[in-house]
């Protein structure tokens, strides 16, 4: 650094200016367990002025490191007062101490305390991150500091690629990142050879000449000799102090502090930087990251696939019910809440005349009588057993069922007892396996011949699994005479014009049939109610499937928490370094929460892709699926929430570590 060294000058009276640091009867006691306590500092009183170069010297166990931790706001005194620039900081909160460390202090440690996975530039940038500096300004300042310290060609080198002297220079650059008003150096040459140690001490001397306050802790007399003031400490007390020494030509103005942004921009900047640091940490432990992702991938994939299958099954059932018509009322014989037909006063419970009377009611599009039975059809040498339904000409309207070829029988055919039939697609495939045209062919239903006049379009499976295409439709009059041998009917299907008046129409039909029969010997089934009930049942089943799948997502979240707890334990020293460089409780909490959320969201994205693939595999084996973008978005949201919830405990643990204990962790 281009700073002219300052020759020693006579002592300048320090009393002209208030001390930068003042300790008043500071004591420090440690609890050792079992109710025992040990007092390390026994009432230290000390003043240090701006611009001093002070060496605190003492044997191992004398309390010098504890004193340095208190001076650097890494630790608190048990009693006494610590005044910084006239302000008593002994009662500051954790975050207030962190802000003071960030804005006023820079640390140079014997073991360098660089983050192993970060480059030299990233290590130096760290205090600027917690000061909220813009990325471009931060990188420019960090690169400039490293260049001044002779490391311009080492910006992208990691600590294990640097020598001990180079690592210590990176540590000094980091201490200067936010101005470094006060540099605290703990045995800065202890891990260096004599040449590198001399270079580091020369740098500290230059910083002192430039106006930085240097507090050096050492047990080496040769190192202490570089300081202007020597304080000896023994058994927790100051045994000697050479007195304040401020060379006359030394600049007493403090180096400019970094301006810290506040508000929304600061929060967004912190979040972005936390995300970058989280991605670097995850990349450094890629195998562990993959294992962490696995639980979330399985959980989210299960949710997506299971909900797709559940929703697909629900939609399939609803489609089958809808194929039967949702604007219908189905009337069957039998007392309410009882099964089977009934009759009163010799009148059959339901007869075709009832359907004719219902058709004349308001809001009724059509009323179709039906009766069916199982019968054997024969064409040529082919026999096929199927369902034969006797009905009226309104069935295509009721069922919304188009014809593939030919025509449906008419009201005239019904009145004339015509021996005509309309076949379903399944019947055609089985009765005419060679693909011949069935129109105008004669088929036997039982022993009665019928002429085929039409083929219905494919309808598929209805609700409850029956094949709607496996059916033959003939005029009800003809079927009653030649197939059933009875005139009563098994059902009347009513198509309603306005579904909003469905209940009103049902009441009118009920009153009409009671009037005709003299008793309520019938049951009315509202298809809209059935659809609603089926929909509710399908929704319940989908929720059940999703809940079962969500259990695996919770298990994945527990995995995230366990891995994050391991990560906190492994990175305790890193956390201490971040705290020493100005990270507040919120910064550490935010970093680990963001890390957990990123892992979970990455796992969620992969899980969604996996769930989609699994759903298509299920579809390939014949089960219906219904993929939904809202479900996928919800799954990703749940994954992020899982990361947030299960990452909270490890993040809180990390954020509340004691800086001194964290820094001493191996």
C-alpha positions as CSV (number, residue, x, y, z in Angstrom):
1,X,0.0,0.0,0.0
2,X,1.3,3.4,-0.9
3,X,1.5,4.8,2.6
4,X,4.6,6.5,3.9
5,X,5.8,5.0,7.2
6,X,5.8,7.4,10.1
7,X,9.0,7.8,12.1
8,X,8.5,7.8,15.9
9,X,7.7,11.2,17.3
10,X,7.3,12.5,20.9
11,X,4.1,11.5,22.7
12,X,1.2,13.7,21.9
13,X,-1.2,14.4,24.7
14,X,-4.2,12.0,24.2
15,X,-6.3,13.8,26.7
16,X,-7.1,16.5,24.1
17,X,-9.6,14.1,22.4
18,X,-12.0,11.7,24.0
19,X,-11.0,8.0,23.8
20,X,-12.4,5.9,21.0
21,X,-12.6,2.9,23.3
22,X,-12.9,3.0,27.1
23,X,-13.2,0.1,29.4
24,X,-14.3,0.7,33.0
25,X,-13.9,-2.2,35.5
26,X,-14.7,-4.8,32.9
27,X,-15.0,-8.4,34.3
28,X,-15.6,-11.6,32.5
29,X,-16.8,-14.8,34.1
30,X,-17.3,-18.2,32.4
31,X,-19.6,-20.9,33.7
32,X,-17.7,-24.2,33.6
33,X,-20.6,-26.5,34.5
34,X,-21.6,-28.1,37.8
35,X,-22.3,-24.7,39.2
36,X,-18.7,-23.6,39.0
37,X,-17.6,-20.3,37.5
38,X,-14.2,-18.9,36.6
39,X,-13.4,-15.2,36.4
40,X,-11.0,-14.5,33.6
41,X,-10.9,-10.7,33.6
42,X,-10.8,-9.2,37.1
43,X,-11.7,-5.5,36.5
44,X,-9.9,-4.1,33.4
45,X,-9.9,-0.4,32.9
46,X,-8.4,0.9,29.7
47,X,-8.6,3.7,27.1
48,X,-7.6,3.5,23.5
49,X,-7.6,6.6,21.2
50,X,-8.2,6.9,17.5
51,X,-5.1,6.1,15.5
52,X,-3.2,4.2,18.2
53,X,-1.2,1.1,17.4
54,X,-1.6,-1.0,20.6
55,X,-0.1,-4.4,21.4
56,X,-1.7,-6.4,24.1
57,X,0.8,-9.0,25.3
58,X,0.5,-11.8,27.8
59,X,1.1,-15.5,28.3
60,X,-1.3,-18.1,27.4
61,X,-4.3,-18.1,29.7
62,X,-3.7,-14.5,30.8
63,X,-7.0,-13.3,29.4
64,X,-5.7,-11.4,26.4
65,X,-7.8,-13.2,23.9
66,X,-10.9,-12.7,26.0
67,X,-10.1,-9.0,26.2
68,X,-9.7,-8.8,22.4
69,X,-13.1,-10.6,21.9
70,X,-14.8,-8.0,24.2
71,X,-13.0,-5.1,22.5
72,X,-14.2,-6.5,19.1
73,X,-17.8,-6.9,20.3
74,X,-17.6,-10.6,19.7
75,X,-18.2,-11.2,23.4
76,X,-19.8,-9.3,26.3
77,X,-18.4,-8.4,29.7
78,X,-20.1,-10.0,32.7
79,X,-19.9,-6.7,34.4
80,X,-18.5,-3.2,33.9
81,X,-18.8,-0.8,31.1
82,X,-17.5,-0.6,27.5
83,X,-17.7,2.8,25.9
84,X,-17.2,3.0,22.1
85,X,-17.0,6.6,20.9
86,X,-18.6,7.7,24.1
87,X,-21.5,5.2,23.9
88,X,-21.9,2.4,26.4
89,X,-22.2,-0.8,24.3
90,X,-22.1,-3.3,27.1
91,X,-25.9,-3.7,26.9
92,X,-26.2,-3.7,23.1
93,X,-28.4,-6.4,21.5
94,X,-26.8,-9.1,19.3
95,X,-27.8,-7.2,16.1
96,X,-26.5,-3.9,17.5
97,X,-23.2,-5.5,18.2
98,X,-23.2,-7.0,14.7
99,X,-23.8,-3.6,13.2
100,X,-21.0,-2.1,15.2
101,X,-18.6,-4.9,14.1
102,X,-19.7,-4.4,10.5
103,X,-19.2,-0.6,10.5
104,X,-16.2,-0.1,12.8
105,X,-14.1,-3.3,13.2
106,X,-12.0,-5.5,11.0
107,X,-10.6,-8.8,12.2
108,X,-7.3,-10.5,11.3
109,X,-7.0,-14.0,12.8
110,X,-4.0,-16.3,13.4
111,X,-5.8,-19.0,11.4
112,X,-7.0,-16.5,8.8
113,X,-10.6,-17.7,9.1
114,X,-11.3,-17.6,5.4
115,X,-14.3,-19.5,4.0
116,X,-12.9,-22.5,2.2
117,X,-15.4,-22.7,-0.6
118,X,-15.2,-19.0,-1.5
119,X,-12.6,-17.3,-3.7
120,X,-10.2,-14.6,-2.4
121,X,-12.5,-11.9,-4.0
122,X,-15.6,-13.4,-2.4
123,X,-14.0,-13.6,1.0
124,X,-13.0,-10.0,0.9
125,X,-16.5,-9.0,-0.4
126,X,-18.3,-10.5,2.6
127,X,-18.4,-7.5,4.9
128,X,-19.6,-5.4,2.0
129,X,-22.5,-7.9,1.5
130,X,-23.7,-7.4,5.1
131,X,-23.2,-3.6,4.7
132,X,-25.5,-3.7,1.7
133,X,-23.0,-2.5,-0.9
134,X,-24.1,-2.8,-4.5
135,X,-22.5,-5.8,-6.3
136,X,-20.5,-3.7,-8.8
137,X,-19.2,-1.4,-6.1
138,X,-18.4,-4.3,-3.8
139,X,-16.5,-6.2,-6.4
140,X,-14.5,-3.1,-7.4
141,X,-13.5,-2.2,-3.9
142,X,-12.6,-5.8,-3.0
143,X,-10.5,-6.2,-6.2
144,X,-8.8,-2.9,-5.5
145,X,-7.9,-3.9,-1.9
146,X,-6.4,-7.2,-3.1
147,X,-4.5,-5.4,-5.8
148,X,-3.0,-3.0,-3.3
149,X,-1.9,-6.0,-1.2
150,X,-0.2,-7.6,-4.2
151,X,-2.9,-10.2,-4.9
152,X,-4.3,-8.8,-8.2
153,X,-3.6,-12.2,-9.9
154,X,-5.2,-14.2,-7.1
155,X,-8.8,-12.9,-7.1
156,X,-10.3,-16.2,-8.1
157,X,-8.1,-18.4,-6.0
158,X,-9.6,-20.3,-3.1
159,X,-7.8,-20.4,0.3
160,X,-6.2,-23.8,-0.3
161,X,-4.6,-22.4,-3.4
162,X,-2.9,-19.6,-1.5
163,X,0.1,-19.5,0.8
164,X,-0.2,-18.6,4.4
165,X,1.1,-15.1,3.8
166,X,-1.3,-14.6,0.9
167,X,-4.2,-15.9,3.0
168,X,-3.4,-13.4,5.8
169,X,-3.3,-10.6,3.3
170,X,-6.7,-11.7,2.1
171,X,-7.8,-11.5,5.7
172,X,-6.4,-8.0,6.0
173,X,-8.2,-6.9,2.8
174,X,-11.4,-8.3,4.3
175,X,-10.8,-6.3,7.5
176,X,-10.5,-3.1,5.4
177,X,-13.6,-3.8,3.2
178,X,-16.0,-1.6,5.2
179,X,-13.3,1.0,6.1
180,X,-11.7,-0.9,8.9
181,X,-11.7,1.9,11.4
182,X,-10.3,-0.5,14.0
183,X,-8.2,-3.5,13.1
184,X,-8.1,-6.3,15.7
185,X,-5.3,-8.7,15.0
186,X,-5.1,-11.9,17.0
187,X,-1.6,-13.4,16.7
188,X,-1.5,-12.4,13.0
189,X,1.9,-13.9,12.4
190,X,1.5,-17.0,14.5
191,X,1.0,-19.3,11.5
192,X,3.5,-17.6,9.2
193,X,7.2,-17.9,8.5
194,X,9.4,-15.0,9.5
195,X,9.4,-13.4,6.0
196,X,5.6,-13.5,5.6
197,X,5.2,-12.4,9.2
198,X,7.4,-9.4,8.6
199,X,5.3,-8.5,5.5
200,X,2.1,-8.7,7.6
201,X,3.5,-6.5,10.3
202,X,4.7,-3.9,7.8
203,X,1.2,-3.8,6.4
204,X,-0.3,-3.3,9.9
205,X,2.2,-0.5,10.5
206,X,1.2,1.2,7.2
207,X,-2.5,0.9,8.2
208,X,-1.7,2.6,11.5
209,X,0.1,5.4,9.7
210,X,-3.0,5.8,7.5
211,X,-5.2,6.5,10.5
212,X,-6.5,3.0,11.4
213,X,-6.6,2.0,15.0
214,X,-4.6,-1.2,15.4
215,X,-5.1,-3.5,18.4
216,X,-2.7,-6.4,18.2
217,X,-2.8,-9.4,20.6
218,X,0.4,-11.4,20.8
219,X,2.7,-13.3,23.1
220,X,5.7,-12.5,20.9
221,X,8.0,-9.6,22.0
222,X,9.3,-9.1,18.5
223,X,5.8,-8.7,17.1
224,X,4.8,-6.4,20.0
225,X,7.8,-4.2,19.3
226,X,6.1,-3.0,16.1
227,X,3.4,-1.3,18.1
228,X,3.5,2.2,19.6
229,X,2.0,1.2,22.9
230,X,2.5,-2.0,24.8
231,X,-0.1,-3.3,27.4
232,X,1.0,-6.2,29.5
233,X,-1.8,-8.4,30.9
234,X,-1.3,-11.2,33.5
235,X,-3.9,-13.2,35.4
236,X,-6.8,-11.1,34.1
237,X,-5.3,-7.8,35.1
238,X,-3.3,-5.1,33.3
239,X,0.2,-5.4,34.8
240,X,1.8,-2.6,32.8
241,X,0.9,0.0,30.2
242,X,3.4,2.1,28.3
243,X,0.7,4.8,27.8
244,X,-1.0,6.3,24.8
245,X,1.3,7.1,21.9
246,X,0.0,9.2,19.0
247,X,2.7,10.4,16.6
248,X,2.1,14.0,15.7
249,X,2.0,13.5,12.0
250,X,-0.5,10.6,12.1
251,X,-3.9,11.3,10.7
252,X,-6.5,11.2,13.5
253,X,-9.5,11.1,11.2
254,X,-11.2,7.7,11.0
255,X,-11.3,6.0,7.6
256,X,-14.7,6.7,6.0
257,X,-17.5,4.2,6.9
258,X,-19.5,2.5,4.3
259,X,-23.1,3.9,3.8
260,X,-25.6,1.2,4.6
261,X,-28.8,1.1,2.5
262,X,-32.0,0.6,4.4
263,X,-35.6,-0.5,3.7
264,X,-36.9,-2.6,0.9
265,X,-33.8,-2.3,-1.3
266,X,-31.7,-3.6,1.5
267,X,-34.0,-6.5,2.1
268,X,-34.1,-7.5,-1.6
269,X,-30.3,-7.2,-1.8
270,X,-29.8,-9.4,1.3
271,X,-32.2,-12.0,-0.2
272,X,-30.4,-12.1,-3.5
273,X,-27.0,-12.4,-1.8
274,X,-28.3,-15.1,0.5
275,X,-29.5,-17.0,-2.5
276,X,-26.1,-16.8,-4.2
277,X,-24.3,-17.9,-1.1
278,X,-26.8,-20.8,-0.7
279,X,-26.2,-22.0,-4.2
280,X,-22.5,-21.9,-3.7
281,X,-22.9,-23.9,-0.5
282,X,-25.1,-26.4,-2.2
283,X,-22.7,-26.8,-5.1
284,X,-19.8,-27.4,-2.7
285,X,-21.6,-30.4,-1.2
286,X,-23.3,-31.7,-4.4
287,X,-23.7,-35.3,-3.2
288,X,-25.4,-34.3,0.0
289,X,-27.6,-31.8,-1.9
290,X,-28.7,-34.6,-4.2
291,X,-29.7,-36.8,-1.2
292,X,-31.6,-33.8,0.3
293,X,-33.3,-33.3,-3.0
294,X,-34.4,-36.9,-3.2
295,X,-36.9,-36.7,-0.4
296,X,-38.6,-33.6,-1.9
297,X,-38.5,-35.1,-5.4
298,X,-40.3,-38.2,-4.2
299,X,-42.8,-36.2,-2.1
300,X,-43.7,-33.7,-4.8
301,X,-43.7,-36.3,-7.6
302,X,-46.1,-38.5,-5.5
303,X,-48.4,-35.6,-4.9
304,X,-48.5,-34.6,-8.6
305,X,-48.9,-38.2,-9.8
306,X,-51.5,-39.2,-7.2
307,X,-53.6,-36.1,-7.7
308,X,-53.5,-36.6,-11.5
309,X,-54.7,-40.2,-11.1
310,X,-57.4,-39.2,-8.5
311,X,-58.6,-36.3,-10.7
312,X,-58.5,-38.4,-13.8
313,X,-60.6,-41.1,-12.1
314,X,-63.1,-38.4,-10.9
315,X,-63.4,-36.9,-14.4
316,X,-63.9,-40.3,-15.9
317,X,-66.7,-41.1,-13.6
318,X,-68.3,-37.7,-14.1
319,X,-68.0,-38.2,-17.9
320,X,-69.8,-41.5,-17.7
321,X,-72.5,-40.1,-15.6
322,X,-72.8,-37.1,-17.9
323,X,-73.1,-39.5,-20.8
324,X,-76.3,-40.7,-19.3
325,X,-77.6,-37.1,-19.1
326,X,-77.4,-34.7,-16.2
327,X,-80.8,-33.0,-16.9
328,X,-82.7,-36.2,-16.2
329,X,-85.1,-37.5,-13.6
330,X,-85.3,-41.3,-13.5
331,X,-88.6,-42.8,-12.1
332,X,-88.6,-46.4,-11.0
333,X,-91.4,-48.5,-9.4
334,X,-91.3,-49.3,-5.7
335,X,-92.2,-47.6,-2.5
336,X,-89.8,-44.8,-1.3
337,X,-86.7,-46.4,0.4
338,X,-87.7,-49.8,-0.7
339,X,-86.5,-52.0,-3.5
340,X,-88.6,-53.8,-6.2
341,X,-91.9,-53.1,-8.1
342,X,-95.2,-52.7,-6.4
343,X,-98.9,-52.4,-7.5
344,X,-102.1,-51.1,-6.0
345,X,-105.8,-51.9,-6.8
346,X,-104.7,-54.0,-9.8
347,X,-102.8,-51.1,-11.4
348,X,-99.2,-51.8,-12.4
349,X,-96.9,-49.3,-10.6
350,X,-95.5,-47.8,-13.9
351,X,-97.1,-48.0,-17.3
352,X,-96.5,-46.3,-20.6
353,X,-99.5,-44.0,-20.0
354,X,-97.7,-42.5,-17.0
355,X,-94.9,-41.4,-19.4
356,X,-97.4,-39.8,-21.7
357,X,-99.0,-37.9,-18.9
358,X,-95.5,-36.7,-17.6
359,X,-94.6,-35.6,-21.1
360,X,-97.5,-33.1,-21.0
361,X,-96.1,-31.3,-17.9
362,X,-94.4,-27.9,-18.1
363,X,-90.5,-27.9,-18.4
364,X,-90.5,-31.5,-19.7
365,X,-88.6,-32.0,-22.9
366,X,-89.4,-35.7,-23.2
367,X,-90.5,-38.7,-21.1
368,X,-89.3,-42.1,-22.3
369,X,-90.6,-45.5,-21.0
370,X,-88.0,-48.3,-20.7
371,X,-87.9,-52.0,-19.9
372,X,-84.9,-54.2,-20.5
373,X,-83.9,-57.8,-20.2
374,X,-81.1,-60.1,-21.3
375,X,-81.6,-62.0,-24.6
376,X,-79.6,-63.9,-27.2
377,X,-79.3,-62.5,-30.6
378,X,-78.5,-64.6,-33.7
379,X,-77.3,-63.6,-37.1
380,X,-76.3,-66.5,-39.4
381,X,-74.1,-68.8,-37.4
382,X,-73.3,-66.2,-34.7
383,X,-75.0,-66.1,-31.4
384,X,-74.4,-63.2,-29.0
385,X,-76.1,-62.5,-25.6
386,X,-76.7,-58.8,-24.9
387,X,-79.1,-56.4,-23.2
388,X,-82.4,-55.7,-25.0
389,X,-84.2,-52.5,-24.1
390,X,-87.8,-51.7,-25.1
391,X,-88.3,-48.0,-25.3
392,X,-89.9,-45.2,-27.3
393,X,-88.8,-42.8,-30.0
394,X,-87.5,-40.1,-27.6
395,X,-84.5,-42.1,-26.4
396,X,-81.9,-40.4,-28.6
397,X,-83.1,-37.0,-27.3
398,X,-83.0,-38.2,-23.6
399,X,-79.5,-39.8,-23.9
400,X,-78.1,-37.3,-26.4
401,X,-77.1,-40.3,-28.5
402,X,-76.3,-39.8,-32.2
403,X,-76.6,-42.5,-34.9
404,X,-73.6,-43.8,-36.8
405,X,-75.8,-45.1,-39.6
406,X,-79.5,-45.7,-40.5
407,X,-82.2,-44.2,-38.3
408,X,-84.0,-44.7,-35.0
409,X,-87.5,-46.0,-34.9
410,X,-90.4,-43.5,-34.9
411,X,-93.6,-43.0,-33.0
412,X,-95.4,-44.6,-35.9
413,X,-93.2,-47.7,-35.5
414,X,-94.0,-47.8,-31.7
415,X,-97.8,-47.5,-32.4
416,X,-97.6,-50.2,-35.2
417,X,-95.7,-52.7,-33.1
418,X,-93.0,-52.7,-35.8
419,X,-90.3,-55.5,-35.5
420,X,-87.3,-53.1,-36.0
421,X,-84.1,-52.8,-34.0
422,X,-81.3,-50.4,-33.4
423,X,-77.9,-51.9,-32.4
424,X,-75.1,-50.6,-30.2
425,X,-71.5,-50.6,-31.5
426,X,-70.5,-53.6,-29.2
427,X,-73.4,-55.7,-30.5
428,X,-72.4,-54.9,-34.1
429,X,-68.8,-55.9,-33.6
430,X,-69.8,-59.2,-32.0
431,X,-72.7,-60.1,-34.3
432,X,-71.0,-59.0,-37.5
433,X,-67.3,-59.9,-36.9
434,X,-66.5,-59.7,-40.6
435,X,-67.5,-56.0,-40.7
436,X,-70.6,-56.4,-42.8
437,X,-73.2,-53.7,-42.9
438,X,-76.0,-54.6,-40.5
439,X,-78.6,-52.2,-41.9
440,X,-81.6,-54.1,-43.3
441,X,-80.3,-57.4,-42.0
442,X,-82.7,-59.7,-40.1
443,X,-81.6,-60.8,-36.7
444,X,-83.3,-63.1,-34.2
445,X,-84.0,-61.7,-30.7
446,X,-84.9,-64.9,-28.9
447,X,-87.1,-66.5,-31.5
448,X,-88.5,-63.3,-32.9
449,X,-87.1,-61.8,-36.1
450,X,-86.3,-58.1,-36.2
451,X,-85.0,-55.9,-39.0
452,X,-82.0,-53.7,-38.2
453,X,-82.8,-50.1,-39.2
454,X,-79.9,-48.2,-37.4
455,X,-76.6,-48.4,-35.6
456,X,-75.9,-46.0,-32.7
457,X,-72.6,-44.1,-32.4
458,X,-70.2,-45.4,-29.8
459,X,-71.0,-44.2,-26.3
460,X,-68.5,-46.0,-24.2
461,X,-68.8,-47.2,-20.6
462,X,-71.3,-45.5,-18.4
463,X,-71.1,-44.9,-14.7
464,X,-70.5,-48.1,-12.6
465,X,-68.7,-49.7,-15.5
466,X,-71.4,-51.1,-17.8
467,X,-70.9,-50.9,-21.5
468,X,-73.6,-48.7,-23.0
469,X,-72.8,-49.9,-26.5
470,X,-73.7,-53.5,-25.5
471,X,-77.4,-52.9,-26.1
472,X,-80.2,-53.4,-28.6
473,X,-83.2,-51.0,-28.7
474,X,-86.6,-52.0,-30.0
475,X,-90.0,-50.4,-29.8
476,X,-91.5,-50.8,-26.3
477,X,-94.9,-52.1,-27.7
478,X,-93.2,-54.8,-29.8
479,X,-90.9,-55.8,-26.9
480,X,-93.8,-56.0,-24.5
481,X,-95.7,-58.3,-26.8
482,X,-92.9,-60.5,-28.3
483,X,-90.1,-60.4,-25.7
484,X,-91.2,-59.4,-22.2
485,X,-94.8,-60.7,-22.3
486,X,-95.8,-57.8,-19.9
487,X,-97.0,-54.2,-20.4
488,X,-95.5,-52.7,-17.2
489,X,-92.3,-50.8,-17.5
490,X,-89.2,-50.6,-15.3
491,X,-88.3,-47.0,-15.7
492,X,-89.4,-43.6,-17.0
493,X,-86.6,-41.2,-17.9
494,X,-87.6,-37.6,-18.0
495,X,-85.5,-34.9,-19.7
496,X,-85.9,-31.5,-18.1
497,X,-85.7,-28.3,-20.2
498,X,-84.5,-25.9,-17.4
499,X,-82.3,-27.6,-14.9
500,X,-82.7,-24.7,-12.5
501,X,-86.3,-25.8,-12.1
502,X,-85.5,-29.4,-11.7
503,X,-86.8,-29.7,-8.1
504,X,-90.0,-27.9,-9.1
505,X,-90.5,-30.4,-12.0
506,X,-89.7,-33.3,-9.7
507,X,-92.5,-32.2,-7.3
508,X,-95.0,-31.8,-10.2
509,X,-94.2,-35.4,-11.4
510,X,-94.6,-36.7,-7.9
511,X,-98.0,-35.1,-7.4
512,X,-99.1,-36.3,-10.9
513,X,-98.2,-40.0,-10.2
514,X,-99.7,-40.0,-6.7
515,X,-102.9,-38.7,-8.3
516,X,-102.8,-41.4,-10.9
517,X,-101.8,-44.2,-8.6
518,X,-103.5,-43.2,-5.4
519,X,-100.2,-43.9,-3.5
520,X,-96.6,-43.1,-3.7
521,X,-95.5,-46.4,-5.2
522,X,-92.5,-45.1,-7.1
523,X,-89.1,-43.5,-6.6
524,X,-87.5,-40.6,-8.4
525,X,-83.8,-40.3,-8.8
526,X,-82.4,-36.8,-9.6
527,X,-79.4,-37.3,-11.9
528,X,-78.1,-33.8,-11.0
529,X,-78.0,-34.9,-7.3
530,X,-76.2,-38.1,-8.3
531,X,-73.6,-35.9,-10.2
532,X,-73.2,-33.7,-7.2
533,X,-72.7,-36.7,-4.9
534,X,-70.3,-38.4,-7.3
535,X,-68.4,-35.2,-7.6
536,X,-68.1,-34.8,-3.8
537,X,-67.0,-38.5,-3.5
538,X,-64.4,-38.0,-6.2
539,X,-63.1,-34.9,-4.6
540,X,-62.8,-36.7,-1.3
541,X,-60.9,-39.6,-2.9
542,X,-58.6,-37.1,-4.6
543,X,-57.9,-35.3,-1.4
544,X,-57.3,-38.7,0.3
545,X,-54.8,-39.7,-2.4
546,X,-53.1,-36.3,-2.2
547,X,-52.9,-36.5,1.6
548,X,-51.3,-39.9,1.4
549,X,-48.8,-38.6,-1.1
550,X,-48.2,-35.5,1.0
551,X,-46.9,-37.7,3.8
552,X,-43.9,-38.5,1.7
553,X,-43.4,-34.7,1.2
554,X,-43.4,-34.2,5.0
555,X,-40.8,-37.0,5.3
556,X,-38.8,-35.2,2.7
557,X,-39.1,-32.1,4.8
558,X,-37.7,-33.9,7.8
559,X,-34.8,-35.0,5.6
560,X,-34.2,-31.4,4.7
561,X,-34.2,-30.4,8.4
562,X,-31.7,-33.2,9.3
563,X,-29.4,-32.3,6.5
564,X,-29.5,-28.6,7.4
565,X,-28.8,-29.4,11.0
566,X,-25.7,-31.3,9.9
567,X,-24.8,-28.4,7.6
568,X,-25.0,-26.0,10.5
569,X,-22.7,-28.2,12.6
570,X,-20.2,-28.5,9.8
571,X,-20.2,-24.8,9.0
572,X,-20.1,-23.5,12.6
573,X,-16.8,-21.7,12.0
574,X,-18.1,-20.2,8.8
575,X,-21.1,-18.8,10.7
576,X,-18.7,-17.3,13.3
577,X,-16.7,-15.7,10.5
578,X,-19.9,-14.2,9.0
579,X,-20.9,-12.9,12.4
580,X,-17.4,-11.4,12.9
581,X,-17.7,-9.6,9.6
582,X,-21.1,-8.0,10.4
583,X,-23.8,-10.6,9.8
584,X,-26.8,-10.0,12.0
585,X,-29.2,-12.6,13.3
586,X,-31.5,-11.9,10.4
587,X,-28.7,-12.4,7.9
588,X,-27.7,-15.9,9.2
589,X,-31.4,-16.9,9.6
590,X,-32.1,-15.7,6.1
591,X,-29.1,-17.5,4.6
592,X,-30.0,-20.9,6.0
593,X,-33.8,-20.5,5.3
594,X,-33.1,-19.5,1.7
595,X,-30.8,-22.5,1.4
596,X,-33.5,-24.8,2.6
597,X,-36.1,-23.2,0.4
598,X,-33.8,-23.4,-2.7
599,X,-33.2,-27.1,-2.0
600,X,-36.9,-27.7,-1.7
601,X,-37.9,-25.7,-4.7
602,X,-35.2,-27.4,-6.9
603,X,-36.5,-30.7,-5.6
604,X,-40.1,-29.5,-6.3
605,X,-39.3,-28.7,-9.9
606,X,-37.6,-32.1,-10.4
607,X,-40.5,-33.7,-8.5
608,X,-43.1,-32.1,-10.8
609,X,-41.3,-33.4,-13.8
610,X,-41.1,-36.8,-12.2
611,X,-44.8,-36.8,-11.3
612,X,-45.8,-35.9,-14.8
613,X,-43.7,-38.7,-16.2
614,X,-45.2,-41.2,-13.6
615,X,-48.7,-40.0,-14.5
616,X,-48.1,-40.7,-18.2
617,X,-46.8,-44.2,-17.3
618,X,-50.1,-44.8,-15.4
619,X,-52.0,-43.5,-18.4
620,X,-50.1,-45.9,-20.6
621,X,-51.4,-48.9,-18.6
622,X,-55.0,-47.8,-19.1
623,X,-55.9,-45.6,-16.2
624,X,-57.2,-42.1,-16.8
625,X,-55.2,-39.1,-15.6
626,X,-55.9,-35.4,-15.4
627,X,-52.8,-33.2,-15.0
628,X,-53.5,-29.7,-13.7
629,X,-51.3,-26.6,-13.7
630,X,-52.8,-25.3,-10.4
631,X,-51.9,-28.7,-8.8
632,X,-48.3,-28.4,-10.1
633,X,-48.1,-24.8,-8.9
634,X,-49.5,-25.8,-5.5
635,X,-47.0,-28.7,-5.3
636,X,-44.1,-26.3,-5.9
637,X,-45.6,-23.9,-3.3
638,X,-45.9,-26.8,-0.8
639,X,-42.3,-27.7,-1.5
640,X,-41.1,-24.2,-0.8
641,X,-43.3,-24.1,2.4
642,X,-41.8,-27.4,3.5
643,X,-38.3,-25.9,3.1
644,X,-39.3,-22.8,5.0
645,X,-41.0,-24.8,7.9
646,X,-38.4,-27.6,8.2
647,X,-35.5,-25.2,7.6
648,X,-36.5,-22.9,10.4
649,X,-35.1,-24.9,13.3
650,X,-31.6,-25.3,11.7
651,X,-31.7,-21.6,10.7
652,X,-32.6,-20.5,14.2
653,X,-29.9,-22.7,15.6
654,X,-27.3,-21.1,13.3
655,X,-28.5,-17.5,13.9
656,X,-28.2,-17.8,17.7
657,X,-24.7,-19.3,17.8
658,X,-22.3,-17.4,20.0
659,X,-19.7,-15.7,17.7
660,X,-16.8,-16.6,20.0
661,X,-17.8,-20.2,20.3
662,X,-18.5,-20.5,16.6
663,X,-15.1,-19.0,15.7
664,X,-13.3,-21.5,18.0
665,X,-15.1,-24.5,16.4
666,X,-13.0,-27.0,14.5
